[in-house]
Amino acid sequence: MFVKIMRHQTKTFFTFKNVKISTRNISNRPDFTKNRYKITRGNYNYLHEEHIHYFQNLLGESRIVMDLSDLEKYNVDWFNQVRGCSSIVLKPKTTEEVSNILRFCDLNKLAVCPQGGNTSVLGGSVPVFDEVIISTELMNEIVDLDEHSGVITCQAGCILENIDNYLETKGLIVPLDLGAKGTCHIGGNVSTNAGGMRLIQFGNMHGNILGIEAVKANGDVVDCLSTLKKDNTGYHLKHLFIGSEGTLGFVTKVALQCPARPKFRNVAFLGLQNFVKVLKTFKLLRQRLAEILSAVEVIDTPTMEFIKNVNSQNSPIGEYPFYLMIETSGSNERHDEEKLSGFFEEAIHKGLVLNGIVANEPAKIQKIWSVRENIANGFKARGSKMLQYDISLPFKDYYNIMEPIREYTKDVSETVFGFGHMGDGNLHLQIILKSDVTEKIRSKINDFVFEKILELKGSISAEHGIGLLKAKYMDKIKPQSSIKLMKSVKKLMDPNGILNPYKVLL
Amino acid sequence: MFVKIMRHQTKTFFTFKNVKISTRNISNRPDFTKNRYKITRGNYNYLHEEHIHYFQNLLGESRIVMDLSDLEKYNVDWFNQVRGCSSIVLKPKTTEEVSNILRFCDLNKLAVCPQGGNTSVLGGSVPVFDEVIISTELMNEIVDLDEHSGVITCQAGCILENIDNYLETKGLIVPLDLGAKGTCHIGGNVSTNAGGMRLIQFGNMHGNILGIEAVKANGDVVDCLSTLKKDNTGYHLKHLFIGSEGTLGFVTKVALQCPARPKFRNVAFLGLQNFVKVLKTFKLLRQRLAEILSAVEVIDTPTMEFIKNVNSQNSPIGEYPFYLMIETSGSNERHDEEKLSGFFEEAIHKGLVLNGIVANEPAKIQKIWSVRENIANGFKARGSKMLQYDISLPFKDYYNIMEPIREYTKDVSETVFGFGHMGDGNLHLQIILKSDVTEKIRSKINDFVFEKILELKGSISAEHGIGLLKAKYMDKIKPQSSIKLMKSVKKLMDPNGILNPYKVLL
């Protein structure tokens, strides 16, 4: 067995490519969603001249998009999977404007589609028909930062990475990190209960969001914008808006608890022989790195092949059946390094890890992270040839789901690969098809995958939500009592059903 | 300045008193709540023979309490502040029984009062009139533990400390710790969104609760009992039950994410000169102890006087204007001690801390903690001579509220003291009156205190909830839009208003 732990090594590092997730390639447009998925338009009104006049009076012409070519990027999702045909995008700047728009749409029974950075994986952020798109693009102000408590209050349209860059200057960090950070809006993160790579360290949005201001379908502003860490006065309404994907209200402001920015960071990239050793290594990581363990990402061999093909990036340590990317974030450089060394010694002694590399300089850390962060860059070009699954599974079965799926899809798939946030039991499973397939075959594959997930007591959506593309599975995966309650909550919050229709609940 | 940091010192330690919070002294009973607070009974039916027969058939006579003397402990709260006059306590063992009880009560318009360990500070857990008490006393089974993921699933009536003792044998810890842990039920903790002493380390219930099973007023079981760390399928309904104090549903089961039990713990008790130094010390603690800082409790001089009087406990380090009790929980003994030493060196060098003691042996740690944990033991005897406030304030104003309140109440108060979870901006402010006062004077004091809190942008209930005693303030402290939405959510979940009436929303 070849064991080599290389600290601060540089020769195997690749060039960091600053591929922004925000670029849109609309030359290869998908079919209209309404046709592809044979969806029936809801009983909403169509946009009339008088509606447009109202919006023009409210926002001025400069904050309304109606030009066909400009509209395209709001009508098509980043993954090129879905395409709506909205003829108008509104760009409010204030909560009051959002309130006026929604009140008007509700009275006039115009369906709306709230949109942040439009990075939804499941078609949740683009219209299906002609919904009025309300974009948070211009709601990008930081309202307040309490440096004592680390609570930042900002508008929903702030880009996650911009918030983090701002906080960095104050010694704080956003407790959320995901591949789309350069494009996604905090309002969208809240609305989809985004998870990402550092949930293992910081916990989820329900724990970190202290306050939300949102607008109901009828234009009522719901002010739950507390900035206190503890506030037990009445129902905790803000959670209704976390994870409901814009179907219960339009999030306009967010107050977020931000921890102190860790002073020292180490990232290690490990090669392992099989998944049993991955599991054992994960257990050891939790014991040895404990309070400084901030991310544990797993990558399998076919994922690394995919990365090589689409991003021209190689594994920085040569080829192995499995890779773990682990990160520590601590307050004492020597302590962190000692803990990491202790982990390595034991991992090597126990024969768990075959090879590894560690970096502690920001540029090198970024290079290692880019292997993981840029995976999704290859997805768009595959469009509908790609089936994406975002799965939660109990740890013991985390990777067991792969083989039956490879077997089931062997005639139609080019490759089936898995990577993800191992620390949270969250696997991103991808199937790339040899060629585009009929909706029927696609449905059969989905059914098979979802059945397997349910057999293993997992979730068919760990962090991407339901959006449009998984809505039809809700009845199969949730108890009827939950569906019934969800529907009555929807009816309460949005009696005319104007908010993001065709999504989440059918 | 006398600076002395004593590691492993024993001579100033006091005897640990295992005073269980569960003891009930009902000899000194408070007035009936309905009389004292002049509350009008809701339009509910009265308990008839036929109702009792139904309950007897369902549960058997052994699980129904109707004897007057046995009923008393369910009708009176732990703090001897409120007293209901229920004539029946039901003790279901299963979700199905809870469902049958609620369905029957809803159909027969009988009001109910859900009750866990009955440790509510604000009268939330006892009836006001003749509500049927449904106790979780016998719902005390651990349903499942996934040792890989650390997720425990248990019935609502499990006592917090029992869960923790069980988890200790598995190397895990409950991410919640409060004074009432020996009595309070996990269902009550969830229903009140309990905070406690280690929120700074583990985060809040919204972040740590993975799943909830609850029964609606009409008997429908809402199954949101996911045990996955990430599950974004549909609305996150479970949060409706967290912090709504049993008014939206009856929590029957809970799935809780439990972290690895920290291997090493240190507790330090520090003496400080003034509150400015407390604030500076807190900042230094966050910098130096960062990821291992698991609790920061502050105690002022009059609190220490109170502790001395009621528990015969002295400060283990002599007398100082302020005390900080800090705790570290880490995975490497030497690293933790080095971090702590580094903190002490700097704190002494900067003249922040006057004296201190550190303990790392469990028995000694428990002795130090008992100073803080036993404070509430003195509250009950004071009954209505005591005004209790559970406040959240922005850090910079954390203690600024004390002086105006001392000044305002100087003619009627014996002492005004403050202690609490500094790490969360959560202050427990107590006023002990010279003698019992009229409701009018009590109301005036409350109004003054609440006005000051709102001036400082704080919360009038950080972690104790609203219960009965703060319900009348809701209109003053919450925006009308929130109250309106809360009322419509209540109407949706419990159209007949049978669940815990007179609490939270009036």
Short mmCIF file of N, CA and C in Angstrom, two decimals, chain A residues 85-86 89 97 139 171 269 343 404 421 423 425 427 432 452 501:
data_model
loop_
_atom_site.label_atom_id
_atom_site.label_comp_id
_atom_site.label_asym_id
_atom_site.label_seq_id
_atom_site.Cartn_x
_atom_site.Cartn_y
_atom_site.Cartn_z
N CYS A 85 -42.80 30.92 -20.47
CA CYS A 85 -43.03 31.92 -21.53
C CYS A 85 -43.64 33.18 -20.95
N SER A 86 -43.04 33.64 -19.86
CA SER A 86 -43.49 34.90 -19.27
C SER A 86 -43.11 36.05 -20.20
N VAL A 89 -40.91 40.81 -16.64
CA VAL A 89 -40.14 40.68 -15.39
C VAL A 89 -40.19 42.02 -14.67
N GLU A 97 -42.89 48.05 -2.67
CA GLU A 97 -43.17 47.76 -4.09
C GLU A 97 -43.61 46.31 -4.29
N MET A 139 -33.05 44.16 -5.17
CA MET A 139 -33.24 44.24 -3.71
C MET A 139 -31.96 43.76 -3.05
N GLY A 171 -14.68 40.19 10.08
CA GLY A 171 -14.27 39.01 10.84
C GLY A 171 -15.39 38.00 11.04
N PHE A 269 -7.37 16.37 0.83
CA PHE A 269 -7.99 15.59 -0.25
C PHE A 269 -7.40 14.18 -0.13
N PHE A 343 -5.25 12.63 13.22
CA PHE A 343 -6.19 11.89 12.37
C PHE A 343 -5.44 11.10 11.31
N PRO A 404 -27.67 -0.82 -7.54
CA PRO A 404 -28.94 -1.16 -8.20
C PRO A 404 -29.33 -0.16 -9.30
N HIS A 421 -22.47 15.80 0.16
CA HIS A 421 -22.16 16.25 1.51
C HIS A 421 -22.31 15.07 2.46
N GLY A 423 -21.14 14.44 5.26
CA GLY A 423 -21.36 14.79 6.65
C GLY A 423 -22.84 14.91 7.02
N GLY A 425 -25.25 13.10 5.20
CA GLY A 425 -25.97 11.99 4.58
C GLY A 425 -26.60 12.39 3.26
N LEU A 427 -26.40 12.84 -0.71
CA LEU A 427 -25.71 12.37 -1.92
C LEU A 427 -26.32 13.00 -3.17
N ILE A 432 -26.10 10.14 -16.44
CA ILE A 432 -26.00 10.74 -17.78
C ILE A 432 -26.41 9.67 -18.80
N LYS A 452 -36.25 3.04 -4.48
CA LYS A 452 -35.05 2.62 -3.74
C LYS A 452 -34.79 3.54 -2.55
N PRO A 501 -47.23 29.01 -8.94
CA PRO A 501 -48.08 27.84 -9.19
C PRO A 501 -47.34 26.73 -9.93
#
